[in-house]
Each structure stands twice: as C-alpha cells, then as structure tokens.
PDB file of C-alpha atoms in Angstrom:
ATOM      1  CA  LEU A  11      29.255  -8.062  16.337  1.00 75.00           C
ATOM      2  CA  PHE A  12      26.105  -5.944  16.018  1.00 76.00           C
ATOM      3  CA  ILE A  13      24.401  -8.422  13.683  1.00 79.00           C
ATOM      4  CA  LEU A  14      25.627 -11.542  15.495  1.00 80.00           C
ATOM      5  CA  PRO A  15      22.250 -12.242  17.214  1.00 82.00           C
ATOM      6  CA  TYR A  16      20.658 -12.358  13.743  1.00 80.00           C
ATOM      7  CA  ALA A  17      22.841 -15.352  12.849  1.00 83.00           C
ATOM      8  CA  PHE A  18      21.562 -17.562  15.678  1.00 84.00           C
ATOM      9  CA  PRO A  19      18.214 -19.375  15.551  1.00 87.00           C
ATOM     10  CA  ALA A  20      15.724 -17.843  17.991  1.00 86.00           C
ATOM     11  CA  PHE A  21      15.053 -21.084  19.851  1.00 88.00           C
ATOM     12  CA  MET A  22      18.773 -21.600  20.539  1.00 90.00           C
ATOM     13  CA  SER A  23      19.143 -18.030  21.771  1.00 89.00           C
ATOM     14  CA  ALA A  24      16.125 -18.417  24.052  1.00 92.00           C
ATOM     15  CA  LEU A  25      17.572 -21.610  25.547  1.00 92.00           C
ATOM     16  CA  LEU A  26      20.952 -19.944  25.981  1.00 92.00           C
ATOM     17  CA  PHE A  27      19.402 -16.974  27.774  1.00 94.00           C
ATOM     18  CA  ARG A  28      17.347 -19.333  29.927  1.00 94.00           C
ATOM     19  CA  GLY A  29      20.601 -20.666  31.322  1.00 94.00           C
ATOM     20  CA  MET A  30      22.122 -17.206  31.593  1.00 94.00           C
ATOM     21  CA  PHE A  31      19.150 -15.935  33.646  1.00 95.00           C
ATOM     22  CA  ASN A  32      19.170 -18.980  35.964  1.00 92.00           C
ATOM     23  CA  ALA A  33      18.992 -17.862  39.617  1.00 90.00           C
ATOM     24  CA  GLU A  34      21.614 -20.283  40.961  1.00 89.00           C
ATOM     25  CA  PHE A  35      24.344 -20.512  38.334  1.00 88.00           C
ATOM     26  CA  GLY A  36      23.381 -17.958  35.678  1.00 90.00           C
ATOM     27  CA  VAL A  37      25.972 -15.667  34.159  1.00 93.00           C
ATOM     28  CA  ILE A  38      23.719 -12.607  34.501  1.00 94.00           C
ATOM     29  CA  ASN A  39      23.583 -12.845  38.297  1.00 92.00           C
ATOM     30  CA  GLU A  40      27.231 -13.816  38.588  1.00 92.00           C
ATOM     31  CA  PHE A  41      28.790 -11.072  36.453  1.00 92.00           C
ATOM     32  CA  PHE A  42      26.341  -8.191  36.680  1.00 92.00           C
ATOM     33  CA  PHE A  43      24.901  -8.566  40.173  1.00 91.00           C
ATOM     34  CA  GLY A  44      27.885  -9.902  42.133  1.00 90.00           C
ATOM     35  CA  GLY A  45      26.575 -13.446  42.490  1.00 87.00           C
ATOM     36  CA  ALA A  46      23.224 -12.363  43.959  1.00 89.00           C
ATOM     37  CA  ASN A  47      20.457 -14.956  43.895  1.00 90.00           C
ATOM     38  CA  ILE A  48      17.948 -13.051  41.725  1.00 92.00           C
ATOM     39  CA  ASP A  49      15.088 -15.296  40.616  1.00 93.00           C
ATOM     40  CA  TRP A  50      14.650 -13.954  37.070  1.00 94.00           C
ATOM     41  CA  LEU A  51      12.413 -16.800  35.921  1.00 92.00           C
ATOM     42  CA  GLY A  52      10.373 -17.159  39.126  1.00 92.00           C
ATOM     43  CA  ASP A  53       9.272 -13.558  39.735  1.00 94.00           C
ATOM     44  CA  PRO A  54       6.533 -12.344  37.337  1.00 94.00           C
ATOM     45  CA  TRP A  55       7.958  -8.847  36.754  1.00 95.00           C
ATOM     46  CA  LEU A  56      11.574  -9.974  36.494  1.00 95.00           C
ATOM     47  CA  ALA A  57      10.509 -12.696  34.058  1.00 95.00           C
ATOM     48  CA  ARG A  58       8.762 -10.089  31.888  1.00 94.00           C
ATOM     49  CA  ILE A  59      11.862  -7.892  31.909  1.00 95.00           C
ATOM     50  CA  ALA A  60      14.026 -10.881  30.972  1.00 95.00           C
ATOM     51  CA  VAL A  61      11.700 -11.878  28.101  1.00 93.00           C
ATOM     52  CA  LEU A  62      11.714  -8.299  26.787  1.00 92.00           C
ATOM     53  CA  PHE A  63      15.509  -8.222  26.978  1.00 93.00           C
ATOM     54  CA  VAL A  64      15.805 -11.470  25.026  1.00 92.00           C
ATOM     55  CA  ASN A  65      13.329 -10.297  22.391  1.00 89.00           C
ATOM     56  CA  VAL A  66      15.130  -6.961  21.954  1.00 88.00           C
ATOM     57  CA  TRP A  67      18.453  -8.783  21.690  1.00 89.00           C
ATOM     58  CA  LEU A  68      17.053 -11.031  18.977  1.00 87.00           C
ATOM     59  CA  THR A  69      15.386  -8.289  16.923  1.00 85.00           C
ATOM     60  CA  TYR A  70      17.963  -5.511  17.273  1.00 85.00           C
ATOM     61  CA  PRO A  71      20.190  -6.599  14.335  1.00 86.00           C
ATOM     62  CA  TYR A  72      17.342  -6.440  11.841  1.00 83.00           C
ATOM     63  CA  TYR A  73      16.391  -2.936  12.955  1.00 85.00           C
ATOM     64  CA  PHE A  74      20.049  -1.962  12.936  1.00 86.00           C
ATOM     65  CA  LEU A  75      20.566  -3.076   9.334  1.00 86.00           C
ATOM     66  CA  VAL A  76      17.407  -1.425   7.995  1.00 86.00           C
ATOM     67  CA  CYS A  77      17.879   1.835   9.904  1.00 87.00           C
ATOM     68  CA  THR A  78      21.545   2.230   8.949  1.00 89.00           C
ATOM     69  CA  GLY A  79      20.606   1.628   5.319  1.00 88.00           C
ATOM     70  CA  ALA A  80      17.837   4.237   5.559  1.00 87.00           C
ATOM     71  CA  LEU A  81      20.186   6.734   7.199  1.00 88.00           C
ATOM     72  CA  GLN A  82      22.814   6.242   4.498  1.00 89.00           C
ATOM     73  CA  ALA A  83      20.187   6.819   1.800  1.00 87.00           C
ATOM     74  CA  LEU A  84      19.180  10.248   3.145  1.00 86.00           C
ATOM     75  CA  PRO A  85      19.666  13.060   0.626  1.00 85.00           C
ATOM     76  CA  SER A  86      22.574  15.182   1.815  1.00 85.00           C
ATOM     77  CA  ASP A  87      21.333  18.237  -0.085  1.00 88.00           C
ATOM     78  CA  SER A  88      18.217  18.479   2.130  1.00 85.00           C
ATOM     79  CA  LEU A  89      20.301  18.412   5.297  1.00 84.00           C
ATOM     80  CA  GLU A  90      22.741  20.922   3.835  1.00 86.00           C
ATOM     81  CA  ALA A  91      19.906  23.254   2.831  1.00 89.00           C
ATOM     82  CA  ALA A  92      18.407  23.032   6.309  1.00 87.00           C
ATOM     83  CA  SER A  93      21.789  23.780   7.849  1.00 86.00           C
ATOM     84  CA  ILE A  94      22.229  26.835   5.606  1.00 88.00           C
ATOM     85  CA  ASP A  95      18.725  28.033   6.578  1.00 88.00           C
ATOM     86  CA  GLY A  96      19.799  27.924  10.239  1.00 87.00           C
ATOM     87  CA  ALA A  97      18.174  24.701  11.414  1.00 84.00           C
ATOM     88  CA  GLY A  98      19.960  23.129  14.353  1.00 87.00           C
ATOM     89  CA  ARG A  99      20.729  19.452  14.758  1.00 88.00           C
ATOM     90  CA  PHE A 100      17.521  18.715  16.658  1.00 92.00           C
ATOM     91  CA  ARG A 101      15.363  20.566  14.131  1.00 90.00           C
ATOM     92  CA  GLN A 102      17.064  18.737  11.236  1.00 89.00           C
ATOM     93  CA  PHE A 103      16.468  15.435  12.954  1.00 90.00           C
ATOM     94  CA  ARG A 104      12.813  16.138  13.763  1.00 90.00           C
ATOM     95  CA  ALA A 105      11.843  17.750  10.457  1.00 88.00           C
ATOM     96  CA  ILE A 106      13.974  15.913   7.892  1.00 87.00           C
ATOM     97  CA  VAL A 107      15.775  12.809   9.159  1.00 89.00           C
ATOM     98  CA  LEU A 108      13.001  11.209  11.220  1.00 88.00           C
ATOM     99  CA  PRO A 109      10.213  11.524   8.591  1.00 85.00           C
ATOM    100  CA  LEU A 110      12.467  10.226   5.813  1.00 85.00           C
ATOM    101  CA  VAL A 111      13.712   7.311   7.910  1.00 87.00           C
ATOM    102  CA  LEU A 112      10.157   6.476   8.981  1.00 84.00           C
ATOM    103  CA  VAL A 113       9.154   6.076   5.332  1.00 81.00           C
ATOM    104  CA  SER A 114      11.722   3.293   5.004  1.00 80.00           C
ATOM    105  CA  THR A 115      11.234   1.732   8.410  1.00 84.00           C
ATOM    106  CA  ALA A 116       7.430   1.897   8.793  1.00 79.00           C
ATOM    107  CA  PRO A 117       6.884  -1.456   7.021  1.00 78.00           C
ATOM    108  CA  LEU A 118       9.596  -2.923   9.264  1.00 80.00           C
ATOM    109  CA  LEU A 119       7.797  -1.654  12.361  1.00 80.00           C
ATOM    110  CA  ILE A 120       4.488  -3.102  11.163  1.00 77.00           C
ATOM    111  CA  SER A 121       5.946  -6.513  10.365  1.00 77.00           C
ATOM    112  CA  SER A 122       7.923  -6.656  13.591  1.00 80.00           C
ATOM    113  CA  PHE A 123       4.784  -5.813  15.563  1.00 78.00           C
ATOM    114  CA  ALA A 124       2.951  -8.707  13.940  1.00 76.00           C
ATOM    115  CA  PHE A 125       5.949 -10.986  14.517  1.00 79.00           C
ATOM    116  CA  SER A 126       6.294 -10.000  18.193  1.00 80.00           C
ATOM    117  CA  PHE A 127       2.561 -10.359  18.718  1.00 78.00           C
ATOM    118  CA  ASN A 128       2.885 -13.998  17.609  1.00 80.00           C
ATOM    119  CA  ASN A 129       6.384 -14.751  18.908  1.00 86.00           C
ATOM    120  CA  PHE A 130       5.640 -18.132  20.406  1.00 89.00           C
ATOM    121  CA  THR A 131       9.209 -19.439  20.142  1.00 89.00           C
ATOM    122  CA  VAL A 132      10.840 -17.077  22.628  1.00 90.00           C
ATOM    123  CA  ILE A 133       8.052 -17.423  25.190  1.00 91.00           C
ATOM    124  CA  TYR A 134       7.960 -21.216  25.000  1.00 91.00           C
ATOM    125  CA  MET A 135      11.685 -21.888  24.871  1.00 92.00           C
ATOM    126  CA  PHE A 136      12.761 -19.228  27.387  1.00 93.00           C
ATOM    127  CA  ASN A 137      10.469 -20.013  30.315  1.00 91.00           C
ATOM    128  CA  SER A 138       7.333 -21.716  28.941  1.00 88.00           C
ATOM    129  CA  GLY A 139       5.271 -18.641  29.765  1.00 89.00           C
ATOM    130  CA  GLY A 140       5.996 -18.923  33.481  1.00 86.00           C
ATOM    131  CA  PRO A 141       5.851 -18.278  36.307  1.00 91.00           C
ATOM    132  CA  ALA A 142       2.333 -19.654  36.640  1.00 89.00           C
ATOM    133  CA  ILE A 143      -0.517 -17.335  37.572  1.00 89.00           C
ATOM    134  CA  PRO A 144      -2.106 -18.732  40.737  1.00 89.00           C
ATOM    135  CA  GLY A 145      -5.838 -19.327  40.431  1.00 86.00           C
ATOM    136  CA  ALA A 146      -5.948 -18.878  36.648  1.00 82.00           C
ATOM    137  CA  PRO A 147      -8.727 -20.917  34.977  1.00 81.00           C
ATOM    138  CA  TYR A 148      -6.169 -22.353  32.551  1.00 82.00           C
ATOM    139  CA  ALA A 149      -2.476 -23.131  33.071  1.00 82.00           C
ATOM    140  CA  LEU A 150      -1.417 -19.607  32.094  1.00 87.00           C
ATOM    141  CA  GLY A 151       1.812 -17.909  33.060  1.00 89.00           C
ATOM    142  CA  SER A 152       2.852 -14.332  33.730  1.00 91.00           C
ATOM    143  CA  THR A 153       4.851 -14.039  30.506  1.00 93.00           C
ATOM    144  CA  ASP A 154       2.346 -15.762  28.248  1.00 91.00           C
ATOM    145  CA  ILE A 155       1.322 -13.705  25.259  1.00 90.00           C
ATOM    146  CA  LEU A 156      -1.936 -14.222  23.426  1.00 88.00           C
ATOM    147  CA  ILE A 157      -0.557 -16.854  21.044  1.00 89.00           C
ATOM    148  CA  SER A 158       0.997 -18.944  23.835  1.00 89.00           C
ATOM    149  CA  ALA A 159      -2.227 -18.607  25.849  1.00 89.00           C
ATOM    150  CA  ILE A 160      -4.147 -19.928  22.826  1.00 90.00           C
ATOM    151  CA  TRP A 161      -1.741 -22.860  22.675  1.00 90.00           C
ATOM    152  CA  ARG A 162      -2.359 -23.688  26.342  1.00 88.00           C
ATOM    153  CA  ILE A 163      -6.141 -23.209  26.130  1.00 89.00           C
ATOM    154  CA  SER A 164      -6.347 -25.444  23.049  1.00 88.00           C
ATOM    155  CA  GLY A 165      -5.072 -28.351  25.137  1.00 83.00           C
ATOM    156  CA  VAL A 166      -1.978 -29.052  23.053  1.00 81.00           C
ATOM    157  CA  SER A 167       0.197 -28.692  26.147  1.00 70.00           C
ATOM    158  CA  GLY A 168      -1.678 -31.473  27.930  1.00 72.00           C
ATOM    159  CA  GLY A 169      -4.362 -29.607  29.888  1.00 70.00           C
ATOM    160  CA  ALA A 170      -8.098 -29.476  29.379  1.00 76.00           C
ATOM    161  CA  ALA A 171      -8.967 -28.365  25.865  1.00 84.00           C
ATOM    162  CA  ASP A 172     -11.351 -25.487  25.199  1.00 88.00           C
ATOM    163  CA  TYR A 173     -11.407 -25.372  21.407  1.00 90.00           C
ATOM    164  CA  GLY A 174     -14.126 -22.715  21.244  1.00 92.00           C
ATOM    165  CA  LEU A 175     -12.200 -20.195  23.338  1.00 92.00           C
ATOM    166  CA  ALA A 176      -8.945 -20.979  21.536  1.00 91.00           C
ATOM    167  CA  SER A 177     -10.641 -20.436  18.162  1.00 93.00           C
ATOM    168  CA  ALA A 178     -12.213 -17.169  19.295  1.00 94.00           C
ATOM    169  CA  LEU A 179      -8.861 -15.896  20.581  1.00 92.00           C
ATOM    170  CA  SER A 180      -7.181 -16.880  17.295  1.00 92.00           C
ATOM    171  CA  ILE A 181      -9.730 -14.820  15.374  1.00 94.00           C
ATOM    172  CA  LEU A 182      -9.137 -11.965  17.828  1.00 91.00           C
ATOM    173  CA  VAL A 183      -5.386 -12.113  17.104  1.00 88.00           C
ATOM    174  CA  PHE A 184      -6.102 -11.942  13.369  1.00 90.00           C
ATOM    175  CA  VAL A 185      -8.451  -8.965  13.777  1.00 92.00           C
ATOM    176  CA  VAL A 186      -6.110  -7.018  16.072  1.00 87.00           C
ATOM    177  CA  ILE A 187      -3.092  -7.501  13.837  1.00 85.00           C
ATOM    178  CA  GLY A 188      -5.141  -6.729  10.714  1.00 87.00           C
ATOM    179  CA  VAL A 189      -6.602  -3.502  12.122  1.00 89.00           C
ATOM    180  CA  ILE A 190      -3.306  -2.233  13.488  1.00 84.00           C
ATOM    181  CA  SER A 191      -1.504  -3.115  10.253  1.00 80.00           C
ATOM    182  CA  ALA A 192      -4.145  -1.338   8.149  1.00 84.00           C
ATOM    183  CA  LEU A 193      -3.889   1.785  10.299  1.00 82.00           C
ATOM    184  CA  ALA A 194      -0.113   1.685  10.182  1.00 77.00           C
ATOM    185  CA  PHE A 195      -0.029   1.284   6.391  1.00 76.00           C
ATOM    186  CA  ARG A 196      -2.393   4.247   6.068  1.00 79.00           C
ATOM    187  CA  GLN A 197       0.012   6.283   8.179  1.00 73.00           C
ATOM    188  CA  THR A 198       2.888   5.065   5.978  1.00 71.00           C
ATOM    189  CA  ARG A 199       1.119   6.436   2.899  1.00 72.00           C
ATOM    190  CA  LYS A 200       0.903   9.819   4.620  1.00 67.00           C
ATOM    191  CA  LEU A 201       4.641   9.683   5.294  1.00 62.00           C
ATOM    192  CA  GLU A 202       5.316   8.880   1.633  1.00 61.00           C
ATOM    193  CA  GLU A 203       3.341  11.965   0.631  1.00 63.00           C
ATOM    194  CA  TYR A 204       5.662  13.977   2.865  1.00 55.00           C
ATOM    195  CA  GLN A 205       8.650  12.774   0.899  1.00 55.00           C
TER     196      GLN A 205
END
C-alpha cells in the first residue's frame, strides 16, 4: 500500500486528484470536510496546498523505498557502541543514523529537487497552473512553476509568444538547477568523508 502511488502514471494521478479536489462533487470535501463547498482549485492558496499534497503523494513511495533501504543498511555495531557509551535515542539519531542515511539519500534529494523544479505534468494535468493571476502580463496562474510559466510564455498554449523571455527563463532554470546540484554534491562528499 505504501508504494502504490509509485505504480500509477503521474498524469493519471493528477487527473484523479483533480476530480477528488473538485468543489462540488469531490471526495475530499465530501468525506473530510462534511460536504463543505471548499474551492480547492479556485483559491490560490488552497490550490497550492492541493498541488503540494498531490506531489508529496506521488513522490513519497520513492523516498520510502530508498530511506528504508538505507535504514536497514546501517551498521548495528555503531548503534550498539553508542548505546553502551550512554548515548540516548535522540543523540544516536542525530550523530549516527541521520548522517549515515543522508549519505545514501543525498543523491535522491538532489534528483528529486531537479525533478520537482521541472514537474510540468502535475501542474498541467491537475489544474493547468490555475487559478489565473489577474493582471499578469502573460496567462500565468497561481500554481505555475517556472517550467509551466516558460511553456505559457513561449506561446505553445495559444497565447502571444515571447521566445526571448522563454529562452532566457529556460537558461535560468538550467543555471539554478546546476548550481544547487553542484553545491549539494559537494555537501554529499563531505558526508561521505564522515562515514
């Protein structure tokens, strides 16, 4: 059951959640909020919360599998030695478990950051980046991320095309992800030295 979301394609899950978060007949309002008419897809902040929920639901199984594997691979002798030396549970977690698990999961965190930064599928299929931002120079929505904004600005969605701005933003996405990934990999090397 924990890895079930990993078996579904992301676009199908986003469409399914779009129906579940519907204000009139959605399951979320019916079961969890007593049939209240909460406009999840029409309110900017509620739409952001809903998109975050869907993204966490889709990515949780991957984290779950990697983290449980990393936890099972921890050396029991280190934890036993710390326990004999008088370290409590919190101290063992902070000084031994967390650094050793971070060595295994740091590449996962880096790749998932890059994936979430460019996760066009969930934004487009869930609510098309909406609700719209009034007065925006392009047809941008409150839940648009940089990649979906580039898609709208490039004119693919049918609006006026600004290829120069779309190209500049694409280069910006590349630079941001590259810099953050380089910094994160440097930090990962420091964690490996700890081990």
